[in-house]
Coordinates of C-alpha atoms in Angstrom, one line a residue:
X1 CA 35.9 116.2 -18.0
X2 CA 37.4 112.7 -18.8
X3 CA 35.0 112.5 -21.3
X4 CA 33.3 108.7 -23.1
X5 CA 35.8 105.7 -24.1
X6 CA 35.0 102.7 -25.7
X7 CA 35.7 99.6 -23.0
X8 CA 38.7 98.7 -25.3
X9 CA 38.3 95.2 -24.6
X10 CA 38.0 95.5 -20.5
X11 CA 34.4 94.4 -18.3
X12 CA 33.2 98.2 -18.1
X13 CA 34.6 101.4 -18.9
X14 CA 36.5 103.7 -16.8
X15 CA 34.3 106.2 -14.6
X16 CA 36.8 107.5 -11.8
X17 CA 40.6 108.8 -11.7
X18 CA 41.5 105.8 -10.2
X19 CA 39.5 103.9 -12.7
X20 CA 41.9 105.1 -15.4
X21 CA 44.9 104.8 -13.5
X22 CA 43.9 101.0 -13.6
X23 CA 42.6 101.2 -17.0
X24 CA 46.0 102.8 -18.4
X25 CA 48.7 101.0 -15.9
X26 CA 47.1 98.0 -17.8
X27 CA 47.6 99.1 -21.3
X28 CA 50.8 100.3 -20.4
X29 CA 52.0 96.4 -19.0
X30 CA 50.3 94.8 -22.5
X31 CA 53.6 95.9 -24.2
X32 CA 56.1 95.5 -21.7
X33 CA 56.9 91.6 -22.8
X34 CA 57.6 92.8 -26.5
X35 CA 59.6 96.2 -25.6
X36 CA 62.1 94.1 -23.2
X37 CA 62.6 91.4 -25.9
X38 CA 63.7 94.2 -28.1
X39 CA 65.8 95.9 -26.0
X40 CA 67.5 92.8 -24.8
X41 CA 68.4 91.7 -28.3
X42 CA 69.7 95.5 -28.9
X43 CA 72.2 95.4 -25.8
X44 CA 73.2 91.4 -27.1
X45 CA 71.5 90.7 -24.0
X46 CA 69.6 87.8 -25.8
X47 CA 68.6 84.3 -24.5
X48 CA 71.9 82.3 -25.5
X49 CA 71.5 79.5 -28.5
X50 CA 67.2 80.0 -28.7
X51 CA 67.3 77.0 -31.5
X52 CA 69.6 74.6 -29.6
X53 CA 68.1 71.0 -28.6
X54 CA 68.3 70.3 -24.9
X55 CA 70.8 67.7 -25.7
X56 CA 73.3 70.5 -27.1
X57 CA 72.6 72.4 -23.6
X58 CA 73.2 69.1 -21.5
X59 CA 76.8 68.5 -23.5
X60 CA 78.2 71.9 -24.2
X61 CA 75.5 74.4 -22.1
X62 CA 78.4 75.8 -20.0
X63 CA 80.7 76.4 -22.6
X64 CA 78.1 78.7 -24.7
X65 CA 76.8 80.5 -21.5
X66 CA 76.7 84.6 -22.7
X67 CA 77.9 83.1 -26.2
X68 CA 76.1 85.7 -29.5
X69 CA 77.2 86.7 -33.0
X70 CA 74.9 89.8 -32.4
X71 CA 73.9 91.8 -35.6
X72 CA 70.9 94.1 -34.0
X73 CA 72.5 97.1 -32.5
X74 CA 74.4 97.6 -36.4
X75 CA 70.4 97.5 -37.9
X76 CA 69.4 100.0 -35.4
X77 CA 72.6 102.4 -35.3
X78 CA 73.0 102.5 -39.2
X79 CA 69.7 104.3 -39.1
X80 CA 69.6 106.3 -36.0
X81 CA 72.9 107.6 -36.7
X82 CA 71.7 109.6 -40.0
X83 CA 68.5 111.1 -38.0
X84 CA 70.0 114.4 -36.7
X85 CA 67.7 117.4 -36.4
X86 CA 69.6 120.9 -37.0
X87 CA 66.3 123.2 -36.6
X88 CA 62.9 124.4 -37.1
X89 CA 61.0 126.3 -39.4
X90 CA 58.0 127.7 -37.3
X91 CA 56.6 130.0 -40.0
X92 CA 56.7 130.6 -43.2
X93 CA 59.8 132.6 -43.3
X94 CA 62.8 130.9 -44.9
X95 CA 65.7 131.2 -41.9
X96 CA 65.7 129.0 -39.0
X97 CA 63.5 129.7 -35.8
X98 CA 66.2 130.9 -33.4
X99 CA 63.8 130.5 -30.5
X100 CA 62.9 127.0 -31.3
X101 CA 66.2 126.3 -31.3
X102 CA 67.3 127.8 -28.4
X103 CA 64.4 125.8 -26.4
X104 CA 66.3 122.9 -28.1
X105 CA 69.4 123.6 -26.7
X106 CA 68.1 124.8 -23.2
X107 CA 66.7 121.1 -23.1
X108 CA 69.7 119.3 -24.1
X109 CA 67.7 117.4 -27.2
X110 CA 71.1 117.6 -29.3
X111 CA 71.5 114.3 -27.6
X112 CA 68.2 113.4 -26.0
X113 CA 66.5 113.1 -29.3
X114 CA 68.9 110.7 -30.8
X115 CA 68.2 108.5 -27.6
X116 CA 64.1 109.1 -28.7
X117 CA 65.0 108.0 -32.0
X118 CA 67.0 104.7 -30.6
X119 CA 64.4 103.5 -28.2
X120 CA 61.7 104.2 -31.0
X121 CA 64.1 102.2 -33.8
X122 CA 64.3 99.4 -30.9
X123 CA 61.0 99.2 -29.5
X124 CA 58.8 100.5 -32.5
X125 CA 57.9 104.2 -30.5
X126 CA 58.9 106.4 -27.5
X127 CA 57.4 109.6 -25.9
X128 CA 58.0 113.0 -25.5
X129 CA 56.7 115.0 -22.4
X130 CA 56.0 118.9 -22.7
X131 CA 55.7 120.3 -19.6
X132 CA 55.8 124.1 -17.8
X133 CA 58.6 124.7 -15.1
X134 CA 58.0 127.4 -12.1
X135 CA 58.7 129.9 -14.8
X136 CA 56.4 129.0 -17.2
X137 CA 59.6 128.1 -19.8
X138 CA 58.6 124.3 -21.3
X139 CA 60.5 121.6 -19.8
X140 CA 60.8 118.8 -22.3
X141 CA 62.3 115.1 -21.4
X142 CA 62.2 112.0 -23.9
X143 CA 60.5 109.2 -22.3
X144 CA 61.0 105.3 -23.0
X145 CA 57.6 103.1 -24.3
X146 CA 58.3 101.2 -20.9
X147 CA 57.2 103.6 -18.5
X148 CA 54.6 105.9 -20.5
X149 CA 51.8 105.4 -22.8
X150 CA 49.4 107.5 -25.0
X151 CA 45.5 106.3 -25.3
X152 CA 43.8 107.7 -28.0
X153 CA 40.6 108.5 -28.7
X154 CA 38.8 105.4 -30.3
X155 CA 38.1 105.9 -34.4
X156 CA 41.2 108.5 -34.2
X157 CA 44.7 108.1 -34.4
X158 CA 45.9 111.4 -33.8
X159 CA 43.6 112.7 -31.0
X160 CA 45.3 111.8 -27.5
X161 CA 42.9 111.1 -25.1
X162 CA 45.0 110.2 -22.0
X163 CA 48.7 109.5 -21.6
X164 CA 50.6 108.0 -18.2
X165 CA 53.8 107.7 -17.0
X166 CA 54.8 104.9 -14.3
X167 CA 58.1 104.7 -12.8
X168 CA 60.0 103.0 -9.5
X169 CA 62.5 105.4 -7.2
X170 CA 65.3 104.1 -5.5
X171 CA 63.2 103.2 -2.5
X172 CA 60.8 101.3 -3.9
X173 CA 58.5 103.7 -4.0
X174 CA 56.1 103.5 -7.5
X175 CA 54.4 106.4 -9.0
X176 CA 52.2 107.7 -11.6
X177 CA 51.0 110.5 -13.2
X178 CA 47.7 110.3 -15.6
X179 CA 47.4 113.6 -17.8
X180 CA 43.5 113.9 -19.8
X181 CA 42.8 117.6 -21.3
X182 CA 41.0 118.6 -18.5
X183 CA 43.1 116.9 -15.4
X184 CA 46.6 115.9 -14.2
X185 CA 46.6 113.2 -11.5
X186 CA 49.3 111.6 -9.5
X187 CA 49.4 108.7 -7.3
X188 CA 51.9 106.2 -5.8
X189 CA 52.2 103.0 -4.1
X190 CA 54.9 102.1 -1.2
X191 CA 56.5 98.9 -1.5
X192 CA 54.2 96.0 -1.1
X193 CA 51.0 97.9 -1.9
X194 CA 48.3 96.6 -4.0
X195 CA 46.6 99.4 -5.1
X196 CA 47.5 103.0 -6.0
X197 CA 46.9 106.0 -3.1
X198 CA 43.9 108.4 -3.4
X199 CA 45.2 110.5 -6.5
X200 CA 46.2 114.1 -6.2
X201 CA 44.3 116.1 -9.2
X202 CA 44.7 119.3 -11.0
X203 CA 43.6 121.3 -13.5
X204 CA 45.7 121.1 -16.3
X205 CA 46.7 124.4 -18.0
X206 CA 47.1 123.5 -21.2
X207 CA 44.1 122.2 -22.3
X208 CA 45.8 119.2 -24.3
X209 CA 47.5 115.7 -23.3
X210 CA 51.4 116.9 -23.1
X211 CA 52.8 113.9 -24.7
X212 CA 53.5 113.4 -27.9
X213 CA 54.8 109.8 -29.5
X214 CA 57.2 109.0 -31.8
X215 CA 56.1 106.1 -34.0
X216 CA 59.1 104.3 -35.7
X217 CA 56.8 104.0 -38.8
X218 CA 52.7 104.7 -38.6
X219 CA 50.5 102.1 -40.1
X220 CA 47.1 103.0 -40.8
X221 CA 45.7 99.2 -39.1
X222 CA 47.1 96.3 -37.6
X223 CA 46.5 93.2 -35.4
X224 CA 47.9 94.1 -32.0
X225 CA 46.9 96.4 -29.1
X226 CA 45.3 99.7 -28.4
X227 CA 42.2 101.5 -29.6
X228 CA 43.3 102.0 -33.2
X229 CA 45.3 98.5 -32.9
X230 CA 48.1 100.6 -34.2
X231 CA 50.9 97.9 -33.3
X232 CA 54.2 99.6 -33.0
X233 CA 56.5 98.1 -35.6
X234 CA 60.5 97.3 -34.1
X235 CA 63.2 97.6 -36.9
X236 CA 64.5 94.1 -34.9
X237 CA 61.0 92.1 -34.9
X238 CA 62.3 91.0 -38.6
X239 CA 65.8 90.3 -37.7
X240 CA 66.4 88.5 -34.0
X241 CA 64.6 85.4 -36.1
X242 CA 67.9 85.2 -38.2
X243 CA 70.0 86.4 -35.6
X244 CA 69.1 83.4 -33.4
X245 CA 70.1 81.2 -36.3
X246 CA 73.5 82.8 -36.7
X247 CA 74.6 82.6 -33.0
X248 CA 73.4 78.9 -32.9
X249 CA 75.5 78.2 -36.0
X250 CA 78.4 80.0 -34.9
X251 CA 78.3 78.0 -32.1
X252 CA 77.5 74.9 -33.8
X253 CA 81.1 76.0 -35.9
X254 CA 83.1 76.4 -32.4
X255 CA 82.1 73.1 -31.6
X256 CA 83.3 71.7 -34.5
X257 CA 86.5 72.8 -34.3
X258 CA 86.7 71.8 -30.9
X259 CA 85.7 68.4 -32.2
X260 CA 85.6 67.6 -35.8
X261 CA 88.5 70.4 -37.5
X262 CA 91.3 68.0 -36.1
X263 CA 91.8 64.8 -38.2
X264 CA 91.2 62.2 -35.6
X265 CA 94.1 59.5 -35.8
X266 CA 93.3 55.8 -35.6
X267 CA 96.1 52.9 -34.2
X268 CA 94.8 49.3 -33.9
X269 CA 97.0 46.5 -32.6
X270 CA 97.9 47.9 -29.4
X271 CA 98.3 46.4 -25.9
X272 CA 97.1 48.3 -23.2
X273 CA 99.1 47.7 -20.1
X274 CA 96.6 48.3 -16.7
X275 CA 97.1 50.3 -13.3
X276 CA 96.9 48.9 -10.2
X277 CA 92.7 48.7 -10.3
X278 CA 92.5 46.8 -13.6
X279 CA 91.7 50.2 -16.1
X280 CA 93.8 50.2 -19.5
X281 CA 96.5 52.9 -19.6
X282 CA 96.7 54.1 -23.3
X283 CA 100.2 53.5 -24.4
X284 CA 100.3 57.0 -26.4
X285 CA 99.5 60.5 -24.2
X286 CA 100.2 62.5 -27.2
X287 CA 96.5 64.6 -27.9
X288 CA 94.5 61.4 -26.9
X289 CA 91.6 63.4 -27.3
X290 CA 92.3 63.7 -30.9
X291 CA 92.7 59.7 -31.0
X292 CA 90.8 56.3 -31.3
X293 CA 93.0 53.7 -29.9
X294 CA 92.0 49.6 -30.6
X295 CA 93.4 46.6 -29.1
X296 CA 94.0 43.5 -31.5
X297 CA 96.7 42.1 -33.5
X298 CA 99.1 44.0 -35.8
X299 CA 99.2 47.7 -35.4
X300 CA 97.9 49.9 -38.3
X301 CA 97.6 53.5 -38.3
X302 CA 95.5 55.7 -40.1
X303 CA 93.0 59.1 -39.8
X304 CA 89.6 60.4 -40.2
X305 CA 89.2 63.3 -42.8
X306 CA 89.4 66.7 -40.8
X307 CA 86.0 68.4 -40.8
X308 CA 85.1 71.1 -43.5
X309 CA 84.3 74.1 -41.1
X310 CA 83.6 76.6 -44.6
X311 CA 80.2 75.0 -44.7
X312 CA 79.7 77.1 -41.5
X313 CA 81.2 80.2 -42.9
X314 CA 79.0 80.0 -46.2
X315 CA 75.4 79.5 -43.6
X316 CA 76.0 82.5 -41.8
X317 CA 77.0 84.9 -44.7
X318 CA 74.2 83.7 -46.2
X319 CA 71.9 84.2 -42.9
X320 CA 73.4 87.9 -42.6
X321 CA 73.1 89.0 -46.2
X322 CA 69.1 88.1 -45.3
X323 CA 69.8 90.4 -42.3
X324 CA 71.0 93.1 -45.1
X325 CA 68.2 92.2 -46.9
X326 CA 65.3 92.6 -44.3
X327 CA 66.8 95.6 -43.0
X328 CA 68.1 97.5 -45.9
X329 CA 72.0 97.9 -44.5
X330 CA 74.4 97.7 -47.3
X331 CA 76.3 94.1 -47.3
X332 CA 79.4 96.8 -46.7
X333 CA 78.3 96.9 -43.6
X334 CA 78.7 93.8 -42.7
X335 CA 81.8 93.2 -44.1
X336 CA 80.5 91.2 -46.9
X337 CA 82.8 89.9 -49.5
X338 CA 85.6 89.8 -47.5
X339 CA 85.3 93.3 -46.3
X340 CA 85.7 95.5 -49.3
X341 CA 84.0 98.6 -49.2
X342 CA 82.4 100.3 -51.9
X343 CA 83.8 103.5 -53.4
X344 CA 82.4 106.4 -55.3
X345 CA 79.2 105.6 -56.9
X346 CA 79.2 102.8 -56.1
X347 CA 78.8 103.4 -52.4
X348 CA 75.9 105.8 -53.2
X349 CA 74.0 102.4 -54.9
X350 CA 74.8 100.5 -52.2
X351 CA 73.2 102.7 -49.0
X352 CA 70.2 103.9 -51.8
X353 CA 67.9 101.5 -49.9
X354 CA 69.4 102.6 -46.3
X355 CA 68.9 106.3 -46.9
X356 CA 65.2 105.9 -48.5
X357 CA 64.3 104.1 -45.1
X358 CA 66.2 106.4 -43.3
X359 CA 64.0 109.5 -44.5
X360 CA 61.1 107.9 -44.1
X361 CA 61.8 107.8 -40.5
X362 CA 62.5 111.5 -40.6
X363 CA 58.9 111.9 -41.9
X364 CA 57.4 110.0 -38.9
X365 CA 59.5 111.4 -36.4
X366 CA 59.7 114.9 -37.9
X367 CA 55.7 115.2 -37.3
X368 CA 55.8 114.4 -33.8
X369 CA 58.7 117.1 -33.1
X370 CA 56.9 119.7 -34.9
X371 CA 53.9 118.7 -32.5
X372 CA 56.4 119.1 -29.6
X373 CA 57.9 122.4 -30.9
X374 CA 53.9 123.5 -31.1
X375 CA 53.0 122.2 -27.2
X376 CA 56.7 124.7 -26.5
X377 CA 55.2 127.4 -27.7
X378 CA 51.5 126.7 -26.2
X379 CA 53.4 126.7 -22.8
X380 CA 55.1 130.7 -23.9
X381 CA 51.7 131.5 -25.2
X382 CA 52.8 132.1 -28.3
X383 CA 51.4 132.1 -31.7
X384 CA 53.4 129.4 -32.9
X385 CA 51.3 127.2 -31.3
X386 CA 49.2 126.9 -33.9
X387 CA 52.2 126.8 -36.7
X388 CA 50.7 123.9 -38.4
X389 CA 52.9 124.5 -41.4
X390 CA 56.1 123.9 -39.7
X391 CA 59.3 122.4 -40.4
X392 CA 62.2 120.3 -39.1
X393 CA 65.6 120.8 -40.4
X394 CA 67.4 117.7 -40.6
X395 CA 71.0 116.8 -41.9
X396 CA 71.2 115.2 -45.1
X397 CA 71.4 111.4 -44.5
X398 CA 73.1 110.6 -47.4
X399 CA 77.0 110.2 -46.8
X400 CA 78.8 112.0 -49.9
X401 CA 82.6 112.8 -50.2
X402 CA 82.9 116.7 -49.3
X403 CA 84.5 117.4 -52.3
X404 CA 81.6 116.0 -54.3
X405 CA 78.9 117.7 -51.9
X406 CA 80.5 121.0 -52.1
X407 CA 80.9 120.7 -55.9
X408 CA 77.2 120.5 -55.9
X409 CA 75.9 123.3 -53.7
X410 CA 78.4 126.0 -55.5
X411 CA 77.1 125.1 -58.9
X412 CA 73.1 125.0 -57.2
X413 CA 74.5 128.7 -56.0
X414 CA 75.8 129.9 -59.1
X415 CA 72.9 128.7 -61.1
X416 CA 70.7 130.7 -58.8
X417 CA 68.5 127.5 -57.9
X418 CA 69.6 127.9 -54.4
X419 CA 70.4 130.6 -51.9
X420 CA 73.8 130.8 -49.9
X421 CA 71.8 129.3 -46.7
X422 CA 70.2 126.7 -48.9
X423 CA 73.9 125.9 -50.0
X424 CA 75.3 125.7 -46.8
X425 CA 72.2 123.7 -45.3
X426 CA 73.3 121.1 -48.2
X427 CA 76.6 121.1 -46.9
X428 CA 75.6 119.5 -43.2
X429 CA 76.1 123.4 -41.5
X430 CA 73.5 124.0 -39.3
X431 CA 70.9 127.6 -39.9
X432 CA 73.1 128.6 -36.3
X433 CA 76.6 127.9 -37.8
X434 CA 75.9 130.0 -41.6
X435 CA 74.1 132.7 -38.9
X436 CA 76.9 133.2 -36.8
X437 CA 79.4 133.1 -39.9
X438 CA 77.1 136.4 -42.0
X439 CA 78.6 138.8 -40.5
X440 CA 82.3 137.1 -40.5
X441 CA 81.7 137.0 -44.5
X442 CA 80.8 140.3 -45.2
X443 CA 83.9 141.3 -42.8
X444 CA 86.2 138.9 -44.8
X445 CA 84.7 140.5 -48.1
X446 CA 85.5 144.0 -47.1
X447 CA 88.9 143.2 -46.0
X448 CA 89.7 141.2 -49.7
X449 CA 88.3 144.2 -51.4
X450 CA 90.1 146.9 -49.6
X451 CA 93.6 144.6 -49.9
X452 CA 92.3 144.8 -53.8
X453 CA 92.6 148.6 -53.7
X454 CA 95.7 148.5 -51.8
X455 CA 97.5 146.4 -54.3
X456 CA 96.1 148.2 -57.5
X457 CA 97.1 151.6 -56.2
X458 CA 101.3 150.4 -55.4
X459 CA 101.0 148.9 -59.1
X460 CA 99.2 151.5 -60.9
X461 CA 102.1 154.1 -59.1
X462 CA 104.8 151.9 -60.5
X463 CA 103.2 151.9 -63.7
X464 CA 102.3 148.2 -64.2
X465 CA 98.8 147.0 -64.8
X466 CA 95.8 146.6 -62.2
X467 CA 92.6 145.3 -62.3
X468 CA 90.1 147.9 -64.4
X469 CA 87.3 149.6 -62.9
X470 CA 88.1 149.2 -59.1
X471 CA 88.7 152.9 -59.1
X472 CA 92.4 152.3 -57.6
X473 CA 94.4 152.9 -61.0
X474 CA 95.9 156.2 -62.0
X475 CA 93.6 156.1 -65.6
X476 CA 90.3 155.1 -63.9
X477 CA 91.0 158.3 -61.5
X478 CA 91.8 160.7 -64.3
X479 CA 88.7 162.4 -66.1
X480 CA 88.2 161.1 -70.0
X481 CA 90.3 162.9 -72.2
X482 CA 89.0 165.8 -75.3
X483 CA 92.1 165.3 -77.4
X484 CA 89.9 163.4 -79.9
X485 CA 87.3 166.1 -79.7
X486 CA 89.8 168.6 -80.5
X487 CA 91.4 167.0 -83.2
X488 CA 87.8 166.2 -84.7
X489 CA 87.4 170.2 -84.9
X490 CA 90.2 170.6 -86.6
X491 CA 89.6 168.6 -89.4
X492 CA 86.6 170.3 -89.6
X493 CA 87.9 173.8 -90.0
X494 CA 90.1 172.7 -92.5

């Protein structure tokens, strides 16, 4: 059965299927604000100019309309982009589960899960939903934060409780689907409905919630919402306050060239001549909006000073090394200091803080995988549901020259620290790739050894040298020779 909740902050607690349709569709809206901020800001979708006066709108609104310097998809993609699983390790056994991987593949999470690891980056977590097909293989599909949500049971923050998924067809059409350990219920609502049709419920035949979430980083307690107030933490909540600043101030900088980088010209003296209604007719069409024309006696000429548009330049580098800052991208990526990149070690310093943060996302993220690998193999009835000692394989997120990388894992080989599948793992190869390539090595290894023998035999016949002990050359064929034996007898008779 549904089991007892706490009223998590509602009038009574929910009794019926229906009840917790209501009861989740609710928790699911609380976060929908915050999740479409972020995800605007990600696709530079923003507000235009958030700190400008109105008085800025009413002169130069039209102008700016879809105007943004936008920084937030670099903060996000500089992460996501070193979070690439290669495997699982279901067991204890050292190679790579081929049947995890292959219900990988069969998924298509090569690319999914890099879209799980965006939309969690962006909008602090997403979901993952384990589910049998008609032939009881699991069906897995990555879900975004805006149309699911996990409740968990109150005073725990790892046992689900109830999970939903709400989402609109074509049509209009809205439906949902609540999943509890004992129960799977669906519902929907045609357009223009208030409330949800009698549910459709089923046993469920796993036993467990099938959804897993991805937390961009787990936090023991904070202000915000759910049952544990675990508030899921967006790597862009720290930076769209800067990034507001830097759009407004690179607008602030158009304008000024618009208006202040042009030395505006002053000539006094002049005498306007007048059109036939009355209005003065400026004597000088040359740029007029560049110059203040006075009537009076003698003409003078003379000029403003041309604003200084580097003050500008030196507020937004500053404003986007805060950016680099916040969000631990090296200033390189940024084109900092006038674009030079780092090289050598020096590039390894620079993305030290980048590739920390980056495996501490794999920590967070690997845990919920491993907990979808484990639902998998709950679906096939398989042992490996309960592999609570598993693995994921991920690539290395540290970008190193190959040279340098492969110097490395040959001298880890030789040393006998690492084996060859270790050395290759190093290497970025994925457990499939070194699998495939075993019995290509051996093949390759035979072949160099048997040209080996070829060669030693044409050189031994020709009486040159070859390589001792390979059992090609004439003397290595030839049984040892008792010519010293003999000659020690000799001596002895004598």
């Amino acid at each position: 059965m549904l089991g007892t909740f706490t009223n998590g902050g509602y009038a009574t607690k929910p009794k019926t299927i229906l009840d917790w349709l209501i009861f989740m569709e609710g928790k699911l809206a609380s976060r929908q604000a915050d999740i479409r901020r972020y995800q605007t800001y990600y696709d530079a979708n923003e507000e235009t100019l958030a700190f400008a006066q109105q008085k800025f709108f009413n002169e130069f609104g039209p102008m700016f309309k879809g105007w943004r310097d936008n920084f937030c998809a670099l903060v996000v993609d500089s992460v996501s982009e070193r979070l690439e699983v290669q495997g699982f390790r279901m067991t204890e056994d050292a190679e790579a589960d081929k049947e995890a991987h292959e219900i990988w593949q069969r998924n298509g999470l090569d690319a999914d899960s890099n879209s799980a690891h965006i939309s969690a980056l962006v909008a602090g977590d997403a979901y993952v939903i384990v589910w049998p097909d008609e032939d009881g293989e699991p069906v897995i599909s990555v879900e975004s934060s805006e149309e699911v949500y996990v409740y968990y049971q109150p005073g725990s923050r790892g046992i689900a409780q109830a999970a939903i998924k709400k989402f609109f067809d074509d049509w209009g059409t809205e439906y949902i689907t609540l999943w509890t350990p004992d129960q799977v219920a669906t519902s929907y609502k045609e357009e223009g409905d208030k409330v949800w049709k009698s549910p459709r419920v089923s046993p469920n035949p796993l036993g467990v919630v099938p959804v897993v979430k991805l937390s961009n980083r787990k936090r023991l307690r904070s202000r915000g919402i759910g049952s544990t107030g675990d508030r899921p933490f967006s790597e862009l909540h720290p930076v769209i306050p800067i990034q507001d600043a830097i759009t407004k101030i690179a607008a602030d900088a158009i304008v000024a060239s618009e208006f202040a980088a042009y030395p505006q010209r002053i000539i006094t003296g002049l005498e306007f001549a007048e059109d036939r209604n009355g209005d003065a007719v400026s004597p000088i069409q040359s740029a007029i909006d560049r110059m203040i024309l006075l009537e009076g006696d003698g003409i003078n000429f003379g000029q403003f000073q041309a604003a200084d548009l580097k003050n500008y330049v030196d507020m937004i580098t500053l404003l986007v090394q805060h950016i680099s800052t916040v969000s631990r991208v090296p200033p390189h990526y940024f084109l900092i200091n006038g674009g030079q990149n780092p090289s050598g070690e020096s590039i390894q310093s620079a993305e030290a803080g980048l590739v920390a943060k980056a495996r501490e996302r794999m920590l967070h993220f690997g845990e919920a995988w491993e907990a979808v690998m484990r639902l998998a193999f709950r679906i096939k009835n398989d042992a490996r549901a309960d592999a609570y000692t598993s693995e994921v394989i991920w690539r290395d997120p540290e970008y190193r020259s190959q040279a340098v990388a492969t110097d490395a894992a040959i001298k880890l080989y030789q040393a006998g620290i690492i084996p060859r599948s270790q050395a290759a793992e190093d290497l970025g190869y994925t457990p499939q790739q070194f699998e495939r390539w075993k019995d290509q090595l051996e093949e390759e290894k035979r072949e160099r050894m048997k040209e080996q023998r070829q060669m030693a035999a044409v050189t031994g016949a020709q009486g040159g040298s070859a390589p001792a002990g390979n059992g090609s050359k004439a003397s290595d064929e030839k049984p040892a020779s008792n010519r010293n034996n003999a000659a020690r007898k000799t001596g002895e008779s004598k």
